[in-house]
Amino acid sequence: MDILQKEYDQFGPWVLVIREEEDIPQQFLRVKDDIAAARYAIKIPINVERRNVRKGMPLYNTLLAFTEEEILLFQRTKYAVDKTVIPYGDLLYFQYGQNLLLGELLLATADHFDSVIFNPVEIEPLEEAVRIIRRNFVTATTEVDVNSLPENREEKSHFYESLVLADFQDEAVNPVEYQPYREYRSEGRRKKQVLQDTLFLAAARELVVINRDKPVKAEDDADYGYRYTHIPYDRITGITLDPDPGDESVLDLSVHFGESRVVFPVAPDFSPERLTALLDRL
């Protein structure tokens, strides 16, 4: 079959796995050797309705390839293909989440963030990408016996419980801390605010934080999204609680990586005791 015809026939909003050279979009053929050498590669479609697609038009702007040592991010520009190399060991953390038909994979290093936006209608290719990153981005050999950790038994989120059962069914995890929903009214705001719930999950080699797409929102705003933040224990240099500069009614729980950090809003009475105890075990 004609390669352009095959690409046109297969095109949809879904992420596709690149299994052979014929699967590589013609705009990316200049990096075909990098793709062929990778253990796994996927292509992210452009955001366009199928009825507006024409045979031969560029249908993919982003490719991801995973080797034994690094992630290769290829992004098509007007005249070239930019290549970003992200060694697994350089990742401070990564985030993976979705909100209806909008998904995101965020790769964070000390120098930059790389965001890949996708449609999660076909999620398996991205789930395999997440499994590959998790297998490779932890450099230390130390593991935590999660079954020996004290569990926060106040966790009452059936939504998060179902996510954990589905996504961590083959490994031991422990919900060490939970920030429940809180309603409050900030100074200067007419609408009541909601601090949405957050689950801090201990896995053997990483801390996994599950929270909503909008950690803080107006009471009547809808939010159907959620995201995972995967943080290797060996990257964490500390945890602090600080005032939030934009909202005096919440605190910022910061997980530090030297001069970098990732922040999760929590209630003023939140205690990081179980989280610091977890890190003390390392």
PDB file of C-alpha atoms in Angstrom:
ATOM      1  CA  MET A   1       0.000   0.000   0.000  1.00  0.00           C
ATOM      2  CA  ASP A   2       1.129   3.567  -0.684  1.00  0.00           C
ATOM      3  CA  ILE A   3       2.725   4.924   2.542  1.00  0.00           C
ATOM      4  CA  LEU A   4       0.825   8.227   2.439  1.00  0.00           C
ATOM      5  CA  GLN A   5      -2.434   6.405   1.774  1.00  0.00           C
ATOM      6  CA  LYS A   6      -1.761   4.077   4.725  1.00  0.00           C
ATOM      7  CA  GLU A   7      -1.039   7.023   7.016  1.00  0.00           C
ATOM      8  CA  TYR A   8      -4.215   8.765   5.857  1.00  0.00           C
ATOM      9  CA  ASP A   9      -6.330   5.620   6.353  1.00  0.00           C
ATOM     10  CA  GLN A  10      -4.978   5.003   9.872  1.00  0.00           C
ATOM     11  CA  PHE A  11      -5.214   8.592  11.068  1.00  0.00           C
ATOM     12  CA  GLY A  12      -7.466   9.489  13.971  1.00  0.00           C
ATOM     13  CA  PRO A  13      -7.197  11.271  17.327  1.00  0.00           C
ATOM     14  CA  TRP A  14      -5.386   8.292  18.828  1.00  0.00           C
ATOM     15  CA  VAL A  15      -1.689   7.902  19.608  1.00  0.00           C
ATOM     16  CA  LEU A  16      -0.107   5.192  17.453  1.00  0.00           C
ATOM     17  CA  VAL A  17       2.875   2.914  18.042  1.00  0.00           C
ATOM     18  CA  ILE A  18       5.640   3.036  15.432  1.00  0.00           C
ATOM     19  CA  ARG A  19       6.425  -0.584  14.640  1.00  0.00           C
ATOM     20  CA  GLU A  20       8.261  -0.290  11.320  1.00  0.00           C
ATOM     21  CA  GLU A  21       9.770   2.320   9.015  1.00  0.00           C
ATOM     22  CA  GLU A  22       6.520   2.640   7.065  1.00  0.00           C
ATOM     23  CA  ASP A  23       4.862   3.952  10.234  1.00  0.00           C
ATOM     24  CA  ILE A  24       7.223   6.949  10.438  1.00  0.00           C
ATOM     25  CA  PRO A  25       5.598  10.138   9.052  1.00  0.00           C
ATOM     26  CA  GLN A  26       7.517  11.424   6.044  1.00  0.00           C
ATOM     27  CA  GLN A  27       8.336  14.697   7.840  1.00  0.00           C
ATOM     28  CA  PHE A  28      10.324  12.645  10.395  1.00  0.00           C
ATOM     29  CA  LEU A  29      12.226  10.358   8.016  1.00  0.00           C
ATOM     30  CA  ARG A  30      15.417  12.326   8.693  1.00  0.00           C
ATOM     31  CA  VAL A  31      15.425  10.815  12.224  1.00  0.00           C
ATOM     32  CA  LYS A  32      14.403   7.306  11.161  1.00  0.00           C
ATOM     33  CA  ASP A  33      17.695   5.810  12.400  1.00  0.00           C
ATOM     34  CA  ASP A  34      17.006   7.135  15.911  1.00  0.00           C
ATOM     35  CA  ILE A  35      13.493   5.692  15.781  1.00  0.00           C
ATOM     36  CA  ALA A  36      14.706   2.327  14.488  1.00  0.00           C
ATOM     37  CA  ALA A  37      17.268   2.079  17.302  1.00  0.00           C
ATOM     38  CA  ALA A  38      14.699   2.776  20.039  1.00  0.00           C
ATOM     39  CA  ARG A  39      13.020   0.027  22.012  1.00  0.00           C
ATOM     40  CA  TYR A  40       9.620   1.761  21.738  1.00  0.00           C
ATOM     41  CA  ALA A  41       8.302   4.750  19.791  1.00  0.00           C
ATOM     42  CA  ILE A  42       4.955   6.502  19.402  1.00  0.00           C
ATOM     43  CA  LYS A  43       3.561   9.326  17.264  1.00  0.00           C
ATOM     44  CA  ILE A  44       1.164  12.003  18.516  1.00  0.00           C
ATOM     45  CA  PRO A  45      -1.458  13.224  15.991  1.00  0.00           C
ATOM     46  CA  ILE A  46      -2.233  16.867  15.344  1.00  0.00           C
ATOM     47  CA  ASN A  47      -5.524  18.219  16.680  1.00  0.00           C
ATOM     48  CA  VAL A  48      -7.696  18.250  13.570  1.00  0.00           C
ATOM     49  CA  GLU A  49     -11.046  16.765  12.643  1.00  0.00           C
ATOM     50  CA  ARG A  50     -10.862  13.743  10.380  1.00  0.00           C
ATOM     51  CA  ARG A  51     -13.037  15.431   7.747  1.00  0.00           C
ATOM     52  CA  ASN A  52     -10.399  18.165   7.351  1.00  0.00           C
ATOM     53  CA  VAL A  53      -7.542  15.735   6.746  1.00  0.00           C
ATOM     54  CA  ARG A  54      -6.066  15.361   3.263  1.00  0.00           C
ATOM     55  CA  LYS A  55      -3.706  12.695   1.991  1.00  0.00           C
ATOM     56  CA  GLY A  56      -0.103  13.891   2.227  1.00  0.00           C
ATOM     57  CA  MET A  57      -0.643  16.728   4.723  1.00  0.00           C
ATOM     58  CA  PRO A  58       1.484  16.660   7.911  1.00  0.00           C
ATOM     59  CA  LEU A  59      -0.564  14.680  10.438  1.00  0.00           C
ATOM     60  CA  TYR A  60       2.001  14.376  13.246  1.00  0.00           C
ATOM     61  CA  ASN A  61       4.047  17.105  14.932  1.00  0.00           C
ATOM     62  CA  THR A  62       5.469  15.049  17.814  1.00  0.00           C
ATOM     63  CA  LEU A  63       7.225  11.699  18.139  1.00  0.00           C
ATOM     64  CA  LEU A  64       8.513  10.059  21.315  1.00  0.00           C
ATOM     65  CA  ALA A  65      11.160   7.339  21.306  1.00  0.00           C
ATOM     66  CA  PHE A  66      12.478   5.411  24.300  1.00  0.00           C
ATOM     67  CA  THR A  67      15.951   3.877  24.348  1.00  0.00           C
ATOM     68  CA  GLU A  68      17.707   2.022  27.158  1.00  0.00           C
ATOM     69  CA  GLU A  69      19.246   5.250  28.493  1.00  0.00           C
ATOM     70  CA  GLU A  70      17.069   8.169  27.420  1.00  0.00           C
ATOM     71  CA  ILE A  71      13.862   9.627  26.040  1.00  0.00           C
ATOM     72  CA  LEU A  72      14.025  11.219  22.608  1.00  0.00           C
ATOM     73  CA  LEU A  73      11.434  13.914  21.914  1.00  0.00           C
ATOM     74  CA  PHE A  74      11.083  14.933  18.263  1.00  0.00           C
ATOM     75  CA  GLN A  75       8.979  17.994  17.426  1.00  0.00           C
ATOM     76  CA  ARG A  76       8.316  19.177  13.890  1.00  0.00           C
ATOM     77  CA  THR A  77       8.774  22.872  13.204  1.00  0.00           C
ATOM     78  CA  LYS A  78       8.144  24.732   9.969  1.00  0.00           C
ATOM     79  CA  TYR A  79      11.489  23.860   8.433  1.00  0.00           C
ATOM     80  CA  ALA A  80      13.070  21.207  10.661  1.00  0.00           C
ATOM     81  CA  VAL A  81      12.643  18.538  13.300  1.00  0.00           C
ATOM     82  CA  ASP A  82      13.902  19.525  16.751  1.00  0.00           C
ATOM     83  CA  LYS A  83      15.377  16.748  18.874  1.00  0.00           C
ATOM     84  CA  THR A  84      15.397  16.885  22.680  1.00  0.00           C
ATOM     85  CA  VAL A  85      17.370  14.230  24.553  1.00  0.00           C
ATOM     86  CA  ILE A  86      16.214  13.522  28.122  1.00  0.00           C
ATOM     87  CA  PRO A  87      18.322  10.942  29.993  1.00  0.00           C
ATOM     88  CA  TYR A  88      16.176   9.010  32.464  1.00  0.00           C
ATOM     89  CA  GLY A  89      18.577   9.970  35.230  1.00  0.00           C
ATOM     90  CA  ASP A  90      17.963  13.687  34.569  1.00  0.00           C
ATOM     91  CA  LEU A  91      14.233  13.441  35.295  1.00  0.00           C
ATOM     92  CA  LEU A  92      13.327  14.990  38.638  1.00  0.00           C
ATOM     93  CA  TYR A  93       9.749  13.814  38.206  1.00  0.00           C
ATOM     94  CA  PHE A  94       7.138  13.329  35.535  1.00  0.00           C
ATOM     95  CA  GLN A  95       3.395  13.904  35.410  1.00  0.00           C
ATOM     96  CA  TYR A  96       0.796  11.984  33.490  1.00  0.00           C
ATOM     97  CA  GLY A  97      -2.882  12.873  33.439  1.00  0.00           C
ATOM     98  CA  GLN A  98      -6.027  13.471  31.487  1.00  0.00           C
ATOM     99  CA  ASN A  99      -9.149  15.601  31.475  1.00  0.00           C
ATOM    100  CA  LEU A 100     -11.847  14.161  29.211  1.00  0.00           C
ATOM    101  CA  LEU A 101     -10.264  14.188  25.728  1.00  0.00           C
ATOM    102  CA  LEU A 102      -7.124  16.082  26.727  1.00  0.00           C
ATOM    103  CA  GLY A 103      -4.104  14.237  28.099  1.00  0.00           C
ATOM    104  CA  GLU A 104      -0.623  15.412  29.046  1.00  0.00           C
ATOM    105  CA  LEU A 105       2.761  13.837  29.683  1.00  0.00           C
ATOM    106  CA  LEU A 106       5.039  16.344  31.434  1.00  0.00           C
ATOM    107  CA  LEU A 107       8.762  15.567  31.758  1.00  0.00           C
ATOM    108  CA  ALA A 108      10.581  17.739  34.314  1.00  0.00           C
ATOM    109  CA  THR A 109      14.347  18.139  34.632  1.00  0.00           C
ATOM    110  CA  ALA A 110      16.373  20.755  36.506  1.00  0.00           C
ATOM    111  CA  ASP A 111      16.735  22.741  33.273  1.00  0.00           C
ATOM    112  CA  HIS A 112      13.371  22.564  31.533  1.00  0.00           C
ATOM    113  CA  PHE A 113       9.891  21.110  31.215  1.00  0.00           C
ATOM    114  CA  ASP A 114       8.718  19.220  28.145  1.00  0.00           C
ATOM    115  CA  SER A 115       4.975  18.805  27.692  1.00  0.00           C
ATOM    116  CA  VAL A 116       3.384  16.330  25.278  1.00  0.00           C
ATOM    117  CA  ILE A 117      -0.348  16.823  24.712  1.00  0.00           C
ATOM    118  CA  PHE A 118      -2.395  13.895  23.436  1.00  0.00           C
ATOM    119  CA  ASN A 119      -5.934  12.585  23.099  1.00  0.00           C
ATOM    120  CA  PRO A 120      -6.425   9.702  25.573  1.00  0.00           C
ATOM    121  CA  VAL A 121      -9.086   7.945  23.480  1.00  0.00           C
ATOM    122  CA  GLU A 122      -6.496   5.186  22.905  1.00  0.00           C
ATOM    123  CA  ILE A 123      -4.511   5.137  26.123  1.00  0.00           C
ATOM    124  CA  GLU A 124      -2.459   1.924  25.909  1.00  0.00           C
ATOM    125  CA  PRO A 125       0.495   3.443  23.948  1.00  0.00           C
ATOM    126  CA  LEU A 126       0.922   6.138  26.610  1.00  0.00           C
ATOM    127  CA  GLU A 127       0.501   3.653  29.455  1.00  0.00           C
ATOM    128  CA  GLU A 128       3.365   1.622  27.996  1.00  0.00           C
ATOM    129  CA  ALA A 129       5.451   4.807  27.792  1.00  0.00           C
ATOM    130  CA  VAL A 130       4.763   5.460  31.484  1.00  0.00           C
ATOM    131  CA  ARG A 131       5.798   1.893  32.371  1.00  0.00           C
ATOM    132  CA  ILE A 132       9.082   2.316  30.499  1.00  0.00           C
ATOM    133  CA  ILE A 133       9.870   5.620  32.256  1.00  0.00           C
ATOM    134  CA  ARG A 134       9.079   4.160  35.667  1.00  0.00           C
ATOM    135  CA  ARG A 135      11.356   1.188  35.057  1.00  0.00           C
ATOM    136  CA  ASN A 136      14.265   3.397  34.072  1.00  0.00           C
ATOM    137  CA  PHE A 137      14.165   6.752  35.850  1.00  0.00           C
ATOM    138  CA  VAL A 138      15.073   5.508  39.334  1.00  0.00           C
ATOM    139  CA  THR A 139      18.855   5.295  39.663  1.00  0.00           C
ATOM    140  CA  ALA A 140      19.217   4.200  43.304  1.00  0.00           C
ATOM    141  CA  THR A 141      18.812   0.570  44.334  1.00  0.00           C
ATOM    142  CA  THR A 142      17.180   1.381  47.686  1.00  0.00           C
ATOM    143  CA  GLU A 143      13.565   0.281  47.991  1.00  0.00           C
ATOM    144  CA  VAL A 144      10.949   0.890  50.660  1.00  0.00           C
ATOM    145  CA  ASP A 145       8.963  -1.950  52.170  1.00  0.00           C
ATOM    146  CA  VAL A 146       5.614  -0.274  51.624  1.00  0.00           C
ATOM    147  CA  ASN A 147       3.726  -2.940  53.579  1.00  0.00           C
ATOM    148  CA  SER A 148       5.559  -1.878  56.747  1.00  0.00           C
ATOM    149  CA  LEU A 149       4.550   1.788  56.438  1.00  0.00           C
ATOM    150  CA  PRO A 150       1.770   3.258  58.606  1.00  0.00           C
ATOM    151  CA  GLU A 151      -1.278   3.717  56.397  1.00  0.00           C
ATOM    152  CA  ASN A 152      -3.559   6.746  56.477  1.00  0.00           C
ATOM    153  CA  ARG A 153      -6.888   5.064  57.046  1.00  0.00           C
ATOM    154  CA  GLU A 154      -8.826   8.330  56.704  1.00  0.00           C
ATOM    155  CA  GLU A 155      -8.580   8.145  52.919  1.00  0.00           C
ATOM    156  CA  LYS A 156     -12.160   7.955  51.644  1.00  0.00           C
ATOM    157  CA  SER A 157     -11.910   8.704  47.938  1.00  0.00           C
ATOM    158  CA  HIS A 158     -13.645   5.974  45.953  1.00  0.00           C
ATOM    159  CA  PHE A 159     -12.411   7.675  42.774  1.00  0.00           C
ATOM    160  CA  TYR A 160      -8.757   7.467  43.781  1.00  0.00           C
ATOM    161  CA  GLU A 161      -9.281   3.981  45.156  1.00  0.00           C
ATOM    162  CA  SER A 162     -10.518   2.794  41.764  1.00  0.00           C
ATOM    163  CA  LEU A 163      -7.537   4.454  40.014  1.00  0.00           C
ATOM    164  CA  VAL A 164      -5.083   2.743  42.342  1.00  0.00           C
ATOM    165  CA  LEU A 165      -6.740  -0.642  41.904  1.00  0.00           C
ATOM    166  CA  ALA A 166      -6.613  -0.275  38.113  1.00  0.00           C
ATOM    167  CA  ASP A 167      -3.151   1.220  37.675  1.00  0.00           C
ATOM    168  CA  PHE A 168      -1.160  -0.433  40.477  1.00  0.00           C
ATOM    169  CA  GLN A 169      -2.718  -3.882  40.513  1.00  0.00           C
ATOM    170  CA  ASP A 170       0.634  -5.641  40.004  1.00  0.00           C
ATOM    171  CA  GLU A 171       2.647  -3.838  42.687  1.00  0.00           C
ATOM    172  CA  ALA A 172       2.488  -3.035  46.373  1.00  0.00           C
ATOM    173  CA  VAL A 173       1.552   0.568  47.219  1.00  0.00           C
ATOM    174  CA  ASN A 174       0.498   2.306  50.420  1.00  0.00           C
ATOM    175  CA  PRO A 175      -1.678   5.460  50.769  1.00  0.00           C
ATOM    176  CA  VAL A 176       0.540   7.142  53.366  1.00  0.00           C
ATOM    177  CA  GLU A 177      -1.258  10.494  53.386  1.00  0.00           C
ATOM    178  CA  TYR A 178      -4.479  12.034  52.125  1.00  0.00           C
ATOM    179  CA  GLN A 179      -5.671  15.628  51.779  1.00  0.00           C
ATOM    180  CA  PRO A 180      -9.506  15.577  51.735  1.00  0.00           C
ATOM    181  CA  TYR A 181     -11.845  18.108  50.119  1.00  0.00           C
ATOM    182  CA  ARG A 182     -12.095  21.423  51.926  1.00  0.00           C
ATOM    183  CA  GLU A 183     -14.556  24.254  51.247  1.00  0.00           C
ATOM    184  CA  TYR A 184     -13.510  27.771  52.183  1.00  0.00           C
ATOM    185  CA  ARG A 185     -13.987  31.407  51.201  1.00  0.00           C
ATOM    186  CA  SER A 186     -10.866  33.428  50.345  1.00  0.00           C
ATOM    187  CA  GLU A 187     -10.624  37.109  51.110  1.00  0.00           C
ATOM    188  CA  GLY A 188     -11.712  39.185  48.128  1.00  0.00           C
ATOM    189  CA  ARG A 189     -13.491  36.308  46.364  1.00  0.00           C
ATOM    190  CA  ARG A 190     -17.272  36.165  46.224  1.00  0.00           C
ATOM    191  CA  LYS A 191     -17.495  32.493  45.326  1.00  0.00           C
ATOM    192  CA  LYS A 192     -16.741  29.724  47.758  1.00  0.00           C
ATOM    193  CA  GLN A 193     -13.529  27.880  46.923  1.00  0.00           C
ATOM    194  CA  VAL A 194     -12.794  24.147  47.043  1.00  0.00           C
ATOM    195  CA  LEU A 195      -9.433  22.619  47.852  1.00  0.00           C
ATOM    196  CA  GLN A 196      -9.721  19.305  46.032  1.00  0.00           C
ATOM    197  CA  ASP A 197      -8.430  16.053  47.422  1.00  0.00           C
ATOM    198  CA  THR A 198      -4.894  14.713  46.961  1.00  0.00           C
ATOM    199  CA  LEU A 199      -3.537  11.230  47.634  1.00  0.00           C
ATOM    200  CA  PHE A 200       0.119  10.608  48.501  1.00  0.00           C
ATOM    201  CA  LEU A 201       0.942   7.045  47.541  1.00  0.00           C
ATOM    202  CA  ALA A 202       4.135   5.219  48.486  1.00  0.00           C
ATOM    203  CA  ALA A 203       5.494   2.747  45.947  1.00  0.00           C
ATOM    204  CA  ALA A 204       8.684   0.755  46.370  1.00  0.00           C
ATOM    205  CA  ARG A 205      10.984   3.251  44.632  1.00  0.00           C
ATOM    206  CA  GLU A 206       8.935   6.411  44.218  1.00  0.00           C
ATOM    207  CA  LEU A 207       6.338   8.705  45.704  1.00  0.00           C
ATOM    208  CA  VAL A 208       3.211   8.940  43.549  1.00  0.00           C
ATOM    209  CA  VAL A 209       0.912  11.914  44.098  1.00  0.00           C
ATOM    210  CA  ILE A 210      -2.576  11.728  42.606  1.00  0.00           C
ATOM    211  CA  ASN A 211      -4.567  14.940  42.466  1.00  0.00           C
ATOM    212  CA  ARG A 212      -7.173  16.726  40.409  1.00  0.00           C
ATOM    213  CA  ASP A 213      -6.521  18.752  37.277  1.00  0.00           C
ATOM    214  CA  LYS A 214      -7.473  21.875  39.242  1.00  0.00           C
ATOM    215  CA  PRO A 215      -6.192  21.420  42.819  1.00  0.00           C
ATOM    216  CA  VAL A 216      -8.065  24.594  43.828  1.00  0.00           C
ATOM    217  CA  LYS A 217     -11.271  25.697  42.085  1.00  0.00           C
ATOM    218  CA  ALA A 218     -14.488  27.636  42.517  1.00  0.00           C
ATOM    219  CA  GLU A 219     -17.244  25.575  44.125  1.00  0.00           C
ATOM    220  CA  ASP A 220     -19.431  25.427  40.993  1.00  0.00           C
ATOM    221  CA  ASP A 221     -16.609  24.805  38.487  1.00  0.00           C
ATOM    222  CA  ALA A 222     -16.507  21.347  36.922  1.00  0.00           C
ATOM    223  CA  ASP A 223     -13.303  19.318  36.961  1.00  0.00           C
ATOM    224  CA  TYR A 224     -13.208  15.865  35.404  1.00  0.00           C
ATOM    225  CA  GLY A 225      -9.442  15.567  35.206  1.00  0.00           C
ATOM    226  CA  TYR A 226      -6.716  14.034  37.326  1.00  0.00           C
ATOM    227  CA  ARG A 227      -2.983  13.586  37.141  1.00  0.00           C
ATOM    228  CA  TYR A 228      -0.238  11.420  38.582  1.00  0.00           C
ATOM    229  CA  THR A 229       3.090  12.892  39.669  1.00  0.00           C
ATOM    230  CA  HIS A 230       5.845  10.250  39.876  1.00  0.00           C
ATOM    231  CA  ILE A 231       8.791  11.301  42.066  1.00  0.00           C
ATOM    232  CA  PRO A 232      11.794   8.997  42.678  1.00  0.00           C
ATOM    233  CA  TYR A 233      12.767   8.928  46.338  1.00  0.00           C
ATOM    234  CA  ASP A 234      16.427   9.390  45.443  1.00  0.00           C
ATOM    235  CA  ARG A 235      15.725  12.809  43.859  1.00  0.00           C
ATOM    236  CA  ILE A 236      13.952  14.286  46.916  1.00  0.00           C
ATOM    237  CA  THR A 237      16.087  16.593  49.074  1.00  0.00           C
ATOM    238  CA  GLY A 238      13.327  17.779  51.407  1.00  0.00           C
ATOM    239  CA  ILE A 239       9.664  18.592  52.013  1.00  0.00           C
ATOM    240  CA  THR A 240       8.393  21.956  53.295  1.00  0.00           C
ATOM    241  CA  LEU A 241       5.078  23.668  54.024  1.00  0.00           C
ATOM    242  CA  ASP A 242       4.912  27.328  53.023  1.00  0.00           C
ATOM    243  CA  PRO A 243       2.209  30.015  52.655  1.00  0.00           C
ATOM    244  CA  ASP A 244       0.671  30.143  49.204  1.00  0.00           C
ATOM    245  CA  PRO A 245       1.395  33.590  47.729  1.00  0.00           C
ATOM    246  CA  GLY A 246      -1.906  33.652  45.824  1.00  0.00           C
ATOM    247  CA  ASP A 247      -4.307  32.192  48.413  1.00  0.00           C
ATOM    248  CA  GLU A 248      -3.964  32.746  52.152  1.00  0.00           C
ATOM    249  CA  SER A 249      -6.382  29.881  52.907  1.00  0.00           C
ATOM    250  CA  VAL A 250      -4.072  27.079  51.694  1.00  0.00           C
ATOM    251  CA  LEU A 251      -0.453  26.060  52.121  1.00  0.00           C
ATOM    252  CA  ASP A 252       2.032  24.910  49.516  1.00  0.00           C
ATOM    253  CA  LEU A 253       3.522  21.505  50.178  1.00  0.00           C
ATOM    254  CA  SER A 254       6.795  21.615  48.248  1.00  0.00           C
ATOM    255  CA  VAL A 255       8.794  18.542  47.353  1.00  0.00           C
ATOM    256  CA  HIS A 256      12.335  19.818  46.777  1.00  0.00           C
ATOM    257  CA  PHE A 257      15.042  18.616  44.415  1.00  0.00           C
ATOM    258  CA  GLY A 258      17.900  20.916  45.344  1.00  0.00           C
ATOM    259  CA  GLU A 259      16.984  24.278  43.813  1.00  0.00           C
ATOM    260  CA  SER A 260      13.917  22.861  41.996  1.00  0.00           C
ATOM    261  CA  ARG A 261      10.590  21.802  43.456  1.00  0.00           C
ATOM    262  CA  VAL A 262       7.072  20.635  42.661  1.00  0.00           C
ATOM    263  CA  VAL A 263       4.147  22.080  44.655  1.00  0.00           C
ATOM    264  CA  PHE A 264       0.837  20.622  45.883  1.00  0.00           C
ATOM    265  CA  PRO A 265      -1.751  22.847  47.671  1.00  0.00           C
ATOM    266  CA  VAL A 266      -2.889  21.492  51.060  1.00  0.00           C
ATOM    267  CA  ALA A 267      -5.016  22.690  53.964  1.00  0.00           C
ATOM    268  CA  PRO A 268      -3.444  24.746  56.806  1.00  0.00           C
ATOM    269  CA  ASP A 269      -3.803  21.818  59.221  1.00  0.00           C
ATOM    270  CA  PHE A 270      -2.135  19.288  56.895  1.00  0.00           C
ATOM    271  CA  SER A 271       0.749  17.437  58.523  1.00  0.00           C
ATOM    272  CA  PRO A 272       3.621  16.015  56.430  1.00  0.00           C
ATOM    273  CA  GLU A 273       4.626  13.731  59.312  1.00  0.00           C
ATOM    274  CA  ARG A 274       4.004  10.464  57.449  1.00  0.00           C
ATOM    275  CA  LEU A 275       5.770  11.772  54.351  1.00  0.00           C
ATOM    276  CA  THR A 276       8.888  12.816  56.263  1.00  0.00           C
ATOM    277  CA  ALA A 277       8.830   9.498  58.124  1.00  0.00           C
ATOM    278  CA  LEU A 278       8.753   7.758  54.749  1.00  0.00           C
ATOM    279  CA  LEU A 279      11.820   9.666  53.572  1.00  0.00           C
ATOM    280  CA  ASP A 280      13.624   8.990  56.850  1.00  0.00           C
ATOM    281  CA  ARG A 281      13.536   5.286  55.985  1.00  0.00           C
ATOM    282  CA  LEU A 282      15.749   5.800  52.947  1.00  0.00           C
TER     283      LEU A 282
END
